[in-house]
Short mmCIF file of C-alpha atoms in Angstrom, two decimals:
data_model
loop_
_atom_site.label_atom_id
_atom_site.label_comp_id
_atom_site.label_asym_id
_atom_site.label_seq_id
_atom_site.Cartn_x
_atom_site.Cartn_y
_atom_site.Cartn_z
CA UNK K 1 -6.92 -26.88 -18.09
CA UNK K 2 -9.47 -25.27 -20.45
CA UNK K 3 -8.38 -22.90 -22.63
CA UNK K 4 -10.31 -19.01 -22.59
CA UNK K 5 -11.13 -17.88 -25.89
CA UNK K 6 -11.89 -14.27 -26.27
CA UNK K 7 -15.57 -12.97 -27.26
CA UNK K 8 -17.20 -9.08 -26.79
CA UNK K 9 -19.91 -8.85 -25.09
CA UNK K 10 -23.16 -8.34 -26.64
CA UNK K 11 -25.38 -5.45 -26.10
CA UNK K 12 -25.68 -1.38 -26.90
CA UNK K 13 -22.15 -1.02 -25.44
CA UNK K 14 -18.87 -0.96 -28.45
CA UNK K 15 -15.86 -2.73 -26.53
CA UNK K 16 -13.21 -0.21 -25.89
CA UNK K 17 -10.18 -2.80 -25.10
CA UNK K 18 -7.19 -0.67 -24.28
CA UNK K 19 -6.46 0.45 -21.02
CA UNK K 20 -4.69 3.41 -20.59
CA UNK K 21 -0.93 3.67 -20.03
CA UNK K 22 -0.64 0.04 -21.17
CA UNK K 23 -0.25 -1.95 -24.67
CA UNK K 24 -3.33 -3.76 -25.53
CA UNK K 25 -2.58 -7.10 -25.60
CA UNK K 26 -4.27 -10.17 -27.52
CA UNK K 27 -6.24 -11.62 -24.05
CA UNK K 28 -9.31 -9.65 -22.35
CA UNK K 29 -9.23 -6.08 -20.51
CA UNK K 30 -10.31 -7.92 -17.12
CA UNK K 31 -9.67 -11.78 -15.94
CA UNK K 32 -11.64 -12.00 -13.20
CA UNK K 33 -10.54 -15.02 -11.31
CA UNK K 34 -12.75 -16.95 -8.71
CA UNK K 35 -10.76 -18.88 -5.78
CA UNK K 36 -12.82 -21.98 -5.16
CA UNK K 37 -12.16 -25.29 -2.95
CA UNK K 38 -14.82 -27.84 -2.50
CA UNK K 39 -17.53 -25.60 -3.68
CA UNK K 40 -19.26 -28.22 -6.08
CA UNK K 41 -22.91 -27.20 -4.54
CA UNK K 42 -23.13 -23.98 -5.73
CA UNK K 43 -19.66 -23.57 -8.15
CA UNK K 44 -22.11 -23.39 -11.11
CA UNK K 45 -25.02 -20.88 -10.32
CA UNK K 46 -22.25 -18.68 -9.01
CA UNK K 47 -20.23 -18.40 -12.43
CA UNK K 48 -22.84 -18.67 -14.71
CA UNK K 49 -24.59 -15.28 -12.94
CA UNK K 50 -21.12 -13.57 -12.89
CA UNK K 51 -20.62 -14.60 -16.69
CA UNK K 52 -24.33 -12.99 -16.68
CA UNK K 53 -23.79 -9.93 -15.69
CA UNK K 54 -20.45 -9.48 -17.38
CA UNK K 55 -22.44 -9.98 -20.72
CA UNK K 56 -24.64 -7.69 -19.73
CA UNK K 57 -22.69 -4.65 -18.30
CA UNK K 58 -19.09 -4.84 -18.93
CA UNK K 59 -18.11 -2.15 -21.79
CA UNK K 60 -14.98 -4.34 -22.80
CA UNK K 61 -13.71 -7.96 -23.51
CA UNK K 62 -13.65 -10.19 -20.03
CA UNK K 63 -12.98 -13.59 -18.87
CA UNK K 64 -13.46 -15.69 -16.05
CA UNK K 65 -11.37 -17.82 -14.28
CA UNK K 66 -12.20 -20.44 -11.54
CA UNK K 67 -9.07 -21.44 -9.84
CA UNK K 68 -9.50 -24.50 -8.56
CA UNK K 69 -7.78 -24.40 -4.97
CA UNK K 70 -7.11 -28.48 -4.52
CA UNK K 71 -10.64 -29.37 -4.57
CA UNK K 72 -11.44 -32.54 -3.19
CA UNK K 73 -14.69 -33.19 -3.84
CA UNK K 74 -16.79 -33.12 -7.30
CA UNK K 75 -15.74 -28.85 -7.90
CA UNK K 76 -13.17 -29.59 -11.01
CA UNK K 77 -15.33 -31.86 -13.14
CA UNK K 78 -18.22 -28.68 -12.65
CA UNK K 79 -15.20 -26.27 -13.44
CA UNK K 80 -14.40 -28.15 -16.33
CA UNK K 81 -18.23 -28.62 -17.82
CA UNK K 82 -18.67 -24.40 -17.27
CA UNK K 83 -15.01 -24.15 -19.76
CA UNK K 84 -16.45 -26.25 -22.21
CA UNK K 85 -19.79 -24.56 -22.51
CA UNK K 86 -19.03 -20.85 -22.04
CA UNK K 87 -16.46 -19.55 -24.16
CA UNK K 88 -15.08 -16.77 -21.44
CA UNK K 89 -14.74 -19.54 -18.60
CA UNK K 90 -11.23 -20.78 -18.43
CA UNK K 91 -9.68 -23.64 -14.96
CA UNK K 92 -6.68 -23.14 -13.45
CA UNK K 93 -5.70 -26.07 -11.20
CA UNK K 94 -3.60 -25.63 -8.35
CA UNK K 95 -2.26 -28.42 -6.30
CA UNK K 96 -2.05 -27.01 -2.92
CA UNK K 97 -4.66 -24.97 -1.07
CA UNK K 98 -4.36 -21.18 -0.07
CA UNK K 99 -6.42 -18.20 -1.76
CA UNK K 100 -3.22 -16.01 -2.01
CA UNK K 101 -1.46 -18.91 -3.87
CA UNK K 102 -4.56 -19.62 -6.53
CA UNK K 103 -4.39 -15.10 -7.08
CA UNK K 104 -0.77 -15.20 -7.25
CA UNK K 105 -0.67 -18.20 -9.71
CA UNK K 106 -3.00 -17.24 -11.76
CA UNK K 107 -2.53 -13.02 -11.80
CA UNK K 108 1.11 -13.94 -12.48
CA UNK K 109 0.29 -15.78 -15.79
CA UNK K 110 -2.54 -14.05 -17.19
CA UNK K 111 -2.59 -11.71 -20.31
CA UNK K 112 -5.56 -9.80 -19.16
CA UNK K 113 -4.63 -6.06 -19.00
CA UNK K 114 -6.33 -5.48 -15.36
CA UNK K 115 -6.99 -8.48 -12.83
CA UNK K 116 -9.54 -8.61 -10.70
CA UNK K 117 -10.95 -11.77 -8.15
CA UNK K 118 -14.50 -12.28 -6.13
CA UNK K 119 -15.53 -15.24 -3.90
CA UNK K 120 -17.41 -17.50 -5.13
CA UNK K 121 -20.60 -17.37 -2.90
CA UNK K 122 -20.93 -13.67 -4.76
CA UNK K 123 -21.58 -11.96 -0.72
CA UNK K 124 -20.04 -8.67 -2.42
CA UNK K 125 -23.04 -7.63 -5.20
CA UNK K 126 -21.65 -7.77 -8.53
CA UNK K 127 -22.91 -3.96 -9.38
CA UNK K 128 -20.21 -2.64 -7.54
CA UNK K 129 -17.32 -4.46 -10.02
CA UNK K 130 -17.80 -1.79 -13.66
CA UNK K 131 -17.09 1.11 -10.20
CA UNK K 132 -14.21 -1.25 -9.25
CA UNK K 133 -12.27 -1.60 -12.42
CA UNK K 134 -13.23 1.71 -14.38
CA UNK K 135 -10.60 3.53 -12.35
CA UNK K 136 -7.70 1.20 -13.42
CA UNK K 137 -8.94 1.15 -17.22
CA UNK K 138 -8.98 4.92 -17.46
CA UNK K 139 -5.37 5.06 -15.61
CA UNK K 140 -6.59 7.26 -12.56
CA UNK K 141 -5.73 4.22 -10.16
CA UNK K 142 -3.13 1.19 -9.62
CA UNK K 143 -5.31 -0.57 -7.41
CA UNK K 144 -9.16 -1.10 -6.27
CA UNK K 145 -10.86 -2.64 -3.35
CA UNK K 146 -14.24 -2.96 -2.39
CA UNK K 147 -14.77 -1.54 1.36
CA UNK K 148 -17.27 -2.70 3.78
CA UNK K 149 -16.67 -0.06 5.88
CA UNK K 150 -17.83 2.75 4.25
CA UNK K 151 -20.85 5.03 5.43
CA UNK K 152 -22.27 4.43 2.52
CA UNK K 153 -22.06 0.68 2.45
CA UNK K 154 -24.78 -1.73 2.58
CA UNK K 155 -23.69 -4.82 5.03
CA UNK K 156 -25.45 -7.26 6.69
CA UNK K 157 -23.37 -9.79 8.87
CA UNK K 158 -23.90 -10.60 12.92
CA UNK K 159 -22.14 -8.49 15.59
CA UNK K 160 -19.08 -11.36 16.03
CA UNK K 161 -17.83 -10.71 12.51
CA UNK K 162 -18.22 -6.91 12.07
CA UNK K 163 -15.97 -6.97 15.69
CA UNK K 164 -13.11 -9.00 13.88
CA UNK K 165 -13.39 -7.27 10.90
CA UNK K 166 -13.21 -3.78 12.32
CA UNK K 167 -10.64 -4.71 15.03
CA UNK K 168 -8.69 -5.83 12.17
CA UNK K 169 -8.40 -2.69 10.29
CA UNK K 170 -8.25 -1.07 13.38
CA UNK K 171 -4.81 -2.87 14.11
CA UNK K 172 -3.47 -2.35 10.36
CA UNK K 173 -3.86 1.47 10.68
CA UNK K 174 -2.16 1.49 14.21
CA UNK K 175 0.47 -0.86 13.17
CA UNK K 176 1.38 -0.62 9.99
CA UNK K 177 -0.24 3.14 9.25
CA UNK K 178 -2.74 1.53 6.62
CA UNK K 179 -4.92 4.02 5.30
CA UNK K 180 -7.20 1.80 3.36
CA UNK K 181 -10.38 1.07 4.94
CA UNK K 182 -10.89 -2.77 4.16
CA UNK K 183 -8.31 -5.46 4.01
CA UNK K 184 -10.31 -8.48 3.61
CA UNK K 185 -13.49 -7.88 1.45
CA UNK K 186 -13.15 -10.82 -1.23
CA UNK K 187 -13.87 -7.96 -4.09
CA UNK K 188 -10.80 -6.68 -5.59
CA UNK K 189 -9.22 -5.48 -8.49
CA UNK K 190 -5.19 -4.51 -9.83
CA UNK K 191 -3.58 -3.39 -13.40
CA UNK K 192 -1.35 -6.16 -14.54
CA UNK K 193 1.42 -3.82 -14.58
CA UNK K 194 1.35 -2.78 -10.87
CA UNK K 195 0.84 -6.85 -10.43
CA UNK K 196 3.95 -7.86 -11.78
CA UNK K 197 5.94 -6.02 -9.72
CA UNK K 198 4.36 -6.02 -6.64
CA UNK K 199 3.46 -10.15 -6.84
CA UNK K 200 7.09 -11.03 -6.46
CA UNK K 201 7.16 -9.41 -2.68
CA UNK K 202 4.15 -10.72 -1.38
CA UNK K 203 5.13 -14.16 0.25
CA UNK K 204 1.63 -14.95 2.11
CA UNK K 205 -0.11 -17.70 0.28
CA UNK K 206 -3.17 -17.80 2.54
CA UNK K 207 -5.32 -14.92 3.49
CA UNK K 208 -3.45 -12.63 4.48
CA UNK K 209 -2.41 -11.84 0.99
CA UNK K 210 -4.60 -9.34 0.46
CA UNK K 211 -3.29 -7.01 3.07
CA UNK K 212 0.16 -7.69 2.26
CA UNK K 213 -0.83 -6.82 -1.40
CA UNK K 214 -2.34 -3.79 -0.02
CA UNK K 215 0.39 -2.30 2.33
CA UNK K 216 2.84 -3.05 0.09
CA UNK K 217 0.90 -1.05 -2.72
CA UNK K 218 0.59 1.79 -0.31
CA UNK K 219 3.95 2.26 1.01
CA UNK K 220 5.03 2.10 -2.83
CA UNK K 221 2.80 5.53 -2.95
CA UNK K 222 0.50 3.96 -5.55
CA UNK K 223 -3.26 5.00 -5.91
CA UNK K 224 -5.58 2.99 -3.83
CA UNK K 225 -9.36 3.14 -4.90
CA UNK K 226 -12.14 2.01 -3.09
CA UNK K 227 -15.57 1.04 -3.80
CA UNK K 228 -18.37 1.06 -1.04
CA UNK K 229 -20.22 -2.35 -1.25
CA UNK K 230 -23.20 -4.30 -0.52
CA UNK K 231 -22.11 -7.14 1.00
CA UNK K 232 -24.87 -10.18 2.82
CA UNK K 233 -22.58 -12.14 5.13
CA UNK K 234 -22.49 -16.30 3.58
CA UNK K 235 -23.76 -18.34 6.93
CA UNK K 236 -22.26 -21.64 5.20
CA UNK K 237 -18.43 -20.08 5.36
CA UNK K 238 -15.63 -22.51 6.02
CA UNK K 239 -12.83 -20.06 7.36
CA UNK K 240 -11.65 -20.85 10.34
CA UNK K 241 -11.77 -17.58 11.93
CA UNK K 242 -9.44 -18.21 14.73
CA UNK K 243 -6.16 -19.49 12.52
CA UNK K 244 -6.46 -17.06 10.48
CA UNK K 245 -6.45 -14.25 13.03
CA UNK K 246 -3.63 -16.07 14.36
CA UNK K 247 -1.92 -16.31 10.45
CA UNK K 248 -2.45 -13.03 10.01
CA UNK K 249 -0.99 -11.51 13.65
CA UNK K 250 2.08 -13.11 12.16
CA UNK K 251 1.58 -11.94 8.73
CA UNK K 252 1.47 -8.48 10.55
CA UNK K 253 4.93 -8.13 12.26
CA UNK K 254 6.74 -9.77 9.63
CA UNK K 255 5.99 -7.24 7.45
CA UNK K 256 6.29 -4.64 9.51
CA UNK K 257 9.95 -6.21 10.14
CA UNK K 258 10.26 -5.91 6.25
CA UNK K 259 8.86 -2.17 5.97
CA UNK K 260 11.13 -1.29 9.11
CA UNK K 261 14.58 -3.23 7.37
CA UNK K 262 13.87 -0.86 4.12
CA UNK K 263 14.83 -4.09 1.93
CA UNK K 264 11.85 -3.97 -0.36
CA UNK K 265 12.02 -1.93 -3.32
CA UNK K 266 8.68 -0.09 -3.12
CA UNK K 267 9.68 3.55 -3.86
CA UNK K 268 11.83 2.74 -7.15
CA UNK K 269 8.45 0.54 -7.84
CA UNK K 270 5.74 3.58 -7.40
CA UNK K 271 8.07 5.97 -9.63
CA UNK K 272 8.03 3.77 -12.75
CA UNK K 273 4.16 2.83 -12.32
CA UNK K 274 2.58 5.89 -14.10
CA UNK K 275 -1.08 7.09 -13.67
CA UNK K 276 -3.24 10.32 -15.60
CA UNK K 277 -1.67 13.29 -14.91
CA UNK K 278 1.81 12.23 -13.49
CA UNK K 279 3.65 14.34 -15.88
CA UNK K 280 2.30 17.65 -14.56
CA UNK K 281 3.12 19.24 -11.23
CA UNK K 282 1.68 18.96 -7.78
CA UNK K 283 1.43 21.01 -5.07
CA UNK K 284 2.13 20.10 -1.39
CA UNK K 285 2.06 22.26 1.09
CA UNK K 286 1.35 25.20 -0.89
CA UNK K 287 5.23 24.44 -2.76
CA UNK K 288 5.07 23.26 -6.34
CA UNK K 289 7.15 19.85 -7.09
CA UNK K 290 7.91 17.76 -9.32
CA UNK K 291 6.49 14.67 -10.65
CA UNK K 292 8.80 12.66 -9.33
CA UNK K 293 8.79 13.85 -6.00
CA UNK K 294 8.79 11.79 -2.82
CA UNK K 295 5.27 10.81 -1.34
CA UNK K 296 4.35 12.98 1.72
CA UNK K 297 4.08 10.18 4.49
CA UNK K 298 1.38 10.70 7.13
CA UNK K 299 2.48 13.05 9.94
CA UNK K 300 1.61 10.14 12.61
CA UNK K 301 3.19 7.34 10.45
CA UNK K 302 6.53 9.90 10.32
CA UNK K 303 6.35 10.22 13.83
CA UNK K 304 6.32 6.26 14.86
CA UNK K 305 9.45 5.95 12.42
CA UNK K 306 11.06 8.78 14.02
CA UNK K 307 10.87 7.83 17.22
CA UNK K 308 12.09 4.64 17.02
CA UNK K 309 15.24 6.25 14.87
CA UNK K 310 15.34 8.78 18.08
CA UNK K 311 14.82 5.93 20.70
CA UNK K 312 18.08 3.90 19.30
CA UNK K 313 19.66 7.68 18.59
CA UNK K 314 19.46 8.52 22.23
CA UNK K 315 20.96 4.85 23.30
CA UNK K 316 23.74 5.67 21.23
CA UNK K 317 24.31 8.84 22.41
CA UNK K 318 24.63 7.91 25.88
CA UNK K 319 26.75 5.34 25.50
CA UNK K 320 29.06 7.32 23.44
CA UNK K 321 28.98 9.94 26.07
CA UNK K 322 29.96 7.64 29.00
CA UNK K 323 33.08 5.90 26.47
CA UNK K 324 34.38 9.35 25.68
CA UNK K 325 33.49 11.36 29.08
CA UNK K 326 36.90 10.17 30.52
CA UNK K 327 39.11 10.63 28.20
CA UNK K 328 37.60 13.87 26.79
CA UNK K 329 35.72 15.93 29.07
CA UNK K 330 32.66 16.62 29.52
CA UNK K 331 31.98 19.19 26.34
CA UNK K 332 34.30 17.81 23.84
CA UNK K 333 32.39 14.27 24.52
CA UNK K 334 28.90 15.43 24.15
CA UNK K 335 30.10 17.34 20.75
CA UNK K 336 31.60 14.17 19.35
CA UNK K 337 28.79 11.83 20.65
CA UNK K 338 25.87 14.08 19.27
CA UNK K 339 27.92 14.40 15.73
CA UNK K 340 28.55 11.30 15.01
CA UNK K 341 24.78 10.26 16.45
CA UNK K 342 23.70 13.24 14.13
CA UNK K 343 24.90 11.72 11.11
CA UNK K 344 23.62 8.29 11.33
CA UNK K 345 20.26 9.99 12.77
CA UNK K 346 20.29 11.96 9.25
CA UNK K 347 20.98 9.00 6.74
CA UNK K 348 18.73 7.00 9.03
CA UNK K 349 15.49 9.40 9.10
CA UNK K 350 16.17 10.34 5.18
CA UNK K 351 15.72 6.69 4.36
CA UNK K 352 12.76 5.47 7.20
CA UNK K 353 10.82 8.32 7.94
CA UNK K 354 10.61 10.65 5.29
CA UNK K 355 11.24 7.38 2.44
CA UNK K 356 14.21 9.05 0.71
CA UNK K 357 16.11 6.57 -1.30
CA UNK K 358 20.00 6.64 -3.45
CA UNK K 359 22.35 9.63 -3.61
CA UNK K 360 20.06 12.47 -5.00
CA UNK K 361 20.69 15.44 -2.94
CA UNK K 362 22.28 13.15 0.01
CA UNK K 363 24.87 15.91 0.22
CA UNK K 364 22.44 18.57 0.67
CA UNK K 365 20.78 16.66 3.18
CA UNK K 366 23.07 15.64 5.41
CA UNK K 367 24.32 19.37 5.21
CA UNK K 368 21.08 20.78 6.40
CA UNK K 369 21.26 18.06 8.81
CA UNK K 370 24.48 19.07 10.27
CA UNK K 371 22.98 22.56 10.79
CA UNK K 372 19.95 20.92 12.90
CA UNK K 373 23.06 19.54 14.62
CA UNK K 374 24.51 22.43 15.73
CA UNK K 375 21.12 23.65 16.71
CA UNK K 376 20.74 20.73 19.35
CA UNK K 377 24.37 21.06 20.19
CA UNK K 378 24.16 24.51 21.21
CA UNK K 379 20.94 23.45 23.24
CA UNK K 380 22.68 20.33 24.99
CA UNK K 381 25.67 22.61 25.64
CA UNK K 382 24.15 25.03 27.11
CA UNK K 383 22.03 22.99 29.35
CA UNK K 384 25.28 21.00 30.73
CA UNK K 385 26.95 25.01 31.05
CA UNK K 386 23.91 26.03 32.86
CA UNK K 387 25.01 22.45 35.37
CA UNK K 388 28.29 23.10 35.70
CA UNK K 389 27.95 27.42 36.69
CA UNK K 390 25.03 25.91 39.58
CA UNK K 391 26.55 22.82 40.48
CA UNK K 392 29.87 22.18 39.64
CA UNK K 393 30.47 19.25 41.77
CA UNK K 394 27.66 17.22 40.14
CA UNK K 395 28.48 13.61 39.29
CA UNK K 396 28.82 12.22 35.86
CA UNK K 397 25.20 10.48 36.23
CA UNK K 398 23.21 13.86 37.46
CA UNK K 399 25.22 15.24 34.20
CA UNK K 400 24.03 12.19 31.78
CA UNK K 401 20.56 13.06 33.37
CA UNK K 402 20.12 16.33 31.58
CA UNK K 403 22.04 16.18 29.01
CA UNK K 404 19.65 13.08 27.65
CA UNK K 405 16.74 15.11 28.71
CA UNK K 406 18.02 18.12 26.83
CA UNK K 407 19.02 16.05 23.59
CA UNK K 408 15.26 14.64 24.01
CA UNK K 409 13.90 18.66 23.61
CA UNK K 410 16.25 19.04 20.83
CA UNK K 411 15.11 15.47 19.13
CA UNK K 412 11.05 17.53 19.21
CA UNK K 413 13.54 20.19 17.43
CA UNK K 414 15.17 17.92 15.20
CA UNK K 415 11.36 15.92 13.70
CA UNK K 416 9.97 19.57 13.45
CA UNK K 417 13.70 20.99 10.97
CA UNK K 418 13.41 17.77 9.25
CA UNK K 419 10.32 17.97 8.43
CA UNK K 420 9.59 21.01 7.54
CA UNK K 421 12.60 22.12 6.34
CA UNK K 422 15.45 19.38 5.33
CA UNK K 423 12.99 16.68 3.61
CA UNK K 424 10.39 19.36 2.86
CA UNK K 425 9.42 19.38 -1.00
CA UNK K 426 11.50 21.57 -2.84
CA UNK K 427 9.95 24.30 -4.92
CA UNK K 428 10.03 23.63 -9.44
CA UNK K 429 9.04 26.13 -11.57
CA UNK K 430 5.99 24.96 -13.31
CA UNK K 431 7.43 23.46 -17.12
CA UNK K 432 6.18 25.36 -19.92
CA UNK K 433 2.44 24.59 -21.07
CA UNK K 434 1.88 22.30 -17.59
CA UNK K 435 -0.68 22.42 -15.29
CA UNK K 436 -0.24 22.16 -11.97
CA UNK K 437 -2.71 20.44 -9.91
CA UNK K 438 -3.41 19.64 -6.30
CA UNK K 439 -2.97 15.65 -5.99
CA UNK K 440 -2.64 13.75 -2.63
CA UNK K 441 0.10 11.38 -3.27
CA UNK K 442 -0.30 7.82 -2.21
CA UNK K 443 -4.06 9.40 -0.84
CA UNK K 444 -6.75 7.05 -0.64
CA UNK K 445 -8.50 7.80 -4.45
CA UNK K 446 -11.94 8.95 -4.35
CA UNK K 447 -14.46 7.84 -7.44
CA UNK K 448 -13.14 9.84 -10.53
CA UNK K 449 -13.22 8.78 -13.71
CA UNK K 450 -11.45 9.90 -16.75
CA UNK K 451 -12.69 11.21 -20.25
CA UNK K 452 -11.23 7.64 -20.88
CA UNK K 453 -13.28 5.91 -18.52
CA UNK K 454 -16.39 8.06 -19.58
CA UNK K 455 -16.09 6.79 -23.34
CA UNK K 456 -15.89 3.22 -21.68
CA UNK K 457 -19.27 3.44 -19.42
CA UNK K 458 -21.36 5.48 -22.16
CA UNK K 459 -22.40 4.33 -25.69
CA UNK K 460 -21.02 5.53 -28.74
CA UNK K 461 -22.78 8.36 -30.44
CA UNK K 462 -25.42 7.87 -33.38
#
């Protein structure tokens, strides 16, 4: 392995090397790491114009790294030559193939301060990268991607791939409620801090990596910038577009079996990952909140969780209706069935759907909770009085009938209490000398740069 060694570029720019919100360390601001296997034809044009225009643009200290994905042809002995003569080109050689392994590996062990990777035939132009990483160096963002999607993008690719690319997206945002625009554009960018802890959760080694990276990074309710892109389609690519469709289908439900288990740690991972202005207040929904706040979840992603919680709510319902009818009654089993079902429906929406997690105001909560209880109690109970006064002779299924169809219209009820009123954001007085500001949490982030970022892109005064 060649070893990096540290240089700032030449040029009007001064190099500003601390990123905001973390230490500055003794390697480069950005390691921009290049995934490569068997690309010994063009390996070497390709890093020595990236090395290029880093010289030339980049306000900071850089480095690139070619990660050298199992080559098997002449790629590592062209790696190694482009170490030995540039003095920001560093190898990494991995011994197995898969692009999410060679990012992993290498973004797991590099002292670079924000991490970044591009392919290697450079399809993505390079003047989009400064737009890609000032965000993370002035602390406005966690993470940056470069979107092909865009209006504003420039693309050109045939009619076959811009299908499978869009369809793609298309089935992340249905599935898995991704907001982000672009999954698989090769041109993307991370701090190191938001790397270390979200790297440990991401098991995909191939491509699907990237979207794992990325959903997981959203449902943490960390910042997600993108970039539009120009972006020339390489005719020459090897990916075999079919097996990885087929990878990442199953890359897809088993991570929406992950998000749905509520195993992963991503909340207590967004509230320790700090950006610009997360010490003042935000307002949502016209309330003022705290800092540390849950993330408002998208209404539609709130409503798949829901239902599902209401789906298996309903099952149990019924079936604790029918074991109790007997020996209870009628009333006294629907109250017991819909309190006990209210209960586990409470605990069960505050952790999936609204993305509540450990004991703070649990109490409250589920008290609120057992109010919207008695609200769809009193609506059930009144439907199966209404039965009984107009047909008292009706049998048990005609009663299960509309007593599920009247805890269904208390369920609409239920979403609209819990929303708006249980899990809503609770009001803070504004502290002393803050500013309260209206921020989007876990919102796609628009282009915004920091006085930080400013001082970065503009030379120093005479």
């Amino acid at each position: 392995m060649a070893e990096a060694k540290y240089g700032a570029p030449s040029g009007a720019f001064q190099p500003h090397d601390e990123v905001h919100g973390l230490r500055a360390s003794a390697g480069p601001v950005l390691d921009l790491v290049i995934p490569v296997f068997n690309e010994v034809a063009g390996l070497e044009a390709s890093v020595r114009a990236v090395c290029a225009y880093l010289e030339d643009t980049l306000p900071f200290t850089w480095r690139v790294t070619i990660a050298d994905n199992a080559s098997t042809d002449g790629t590592h002995a062209v790696a190694g030559r482009l170490a030995a003569e540039l003095p920001q080109v560093r190898v990494v050689r991995l011994e197995a193939k898969g692009r999410g392994r060679a990012l992993s590996t290498v973004w797991s062990t590099s002292d670079a301060q924000v991490l970044a990777y591009c392919d290697v035939d450079l399809s993505t132009n390079l003047s989009a990268l400064l737009p890609l990483v000032a965000p993370l160096v002035s602390g406005h963002s966690h993470v940056a991607i470069g979107t092909r999607l865009a209006r504003s993008s420039r693309v050109v690719r045939g009619p076959k791939r811009e299908f499978i690319s869009r369809s793609y997206n298309l089935l992340l945002r249905t599935s898995l409620a991704a907001r982000f625009s672009d999954a698989q554009c090769g041109f993307k960018a991370i701090r190191a801090d938001v790397a270390r802890e979200l790297l440990p959760l991401v098991q995909d080694t191939g491509w699907f990596f990237d979207t794992e990276l990325l959903v997981l990074a959203e449902r943490a309710g960390l910042r997600i910038h993108e970039v539009p892109v120009d972006w020339v389609d390489d005719p020459d690519s090897r990916v075999d577009i079919v097996a990885t469709a087929m990878a990442d289908l199953k890359g897809v439900i088993r991570v929406g079996r992950e998000l749905m288990s509520g195993a992963l740690p991503l909340r207590e991972i967004g509230q320790h990952l700090p950006l610009v202005g997360d010490s003042q207040t935000r307002i949502v929904q016209g309330v003022v909140v705290p800092p540390d706040a849950p993330p408002q979840t998208a209404l539609l992603h709130q409503l798949v969780r829901f239902a599902v919680v209401g789906i298996a709510s309903t099952l149990a319902f019924a079936l604790l209706f029918l074991l109790l009818r007997g020996p209870m009654g009628a009333q006294a089993a629907n109250f017991s069935a819909l309190l006990l079902t209210a209960i586990a429906n409470t605990a069960a929406n505050r952790r999936v759907t609204f993305g509540f997690r450990g004991s703070t105001n649990a109490a409250r909560h589920q008290g609120q909770g057992l109010l919207v209880f008695f609200f769809g109690w009193a609506l059930t109970s009144g439907s199966l009085a209404l039965l009984t006064a107009t047909a008292p002779t009706a049998p048990h299924s005609v009663e299960l009938a509309v007593l599920v169809i009247a805890n269904l219209a208390a369920t609409v009820l239920r979403f609209v209490l819990l929303r708006r009123w249980v899990f809503r954001p609770r009001p803070a007085a504004t502290p002393t000398g803050a500013r309260a500001t209206l921020e989007p949490t876990g919102a796609r982030a628009e282009t915004h740069l920091t006085e930080g970022a400013l001082r970065l892109l503009l030379p120093p005064a005479p």
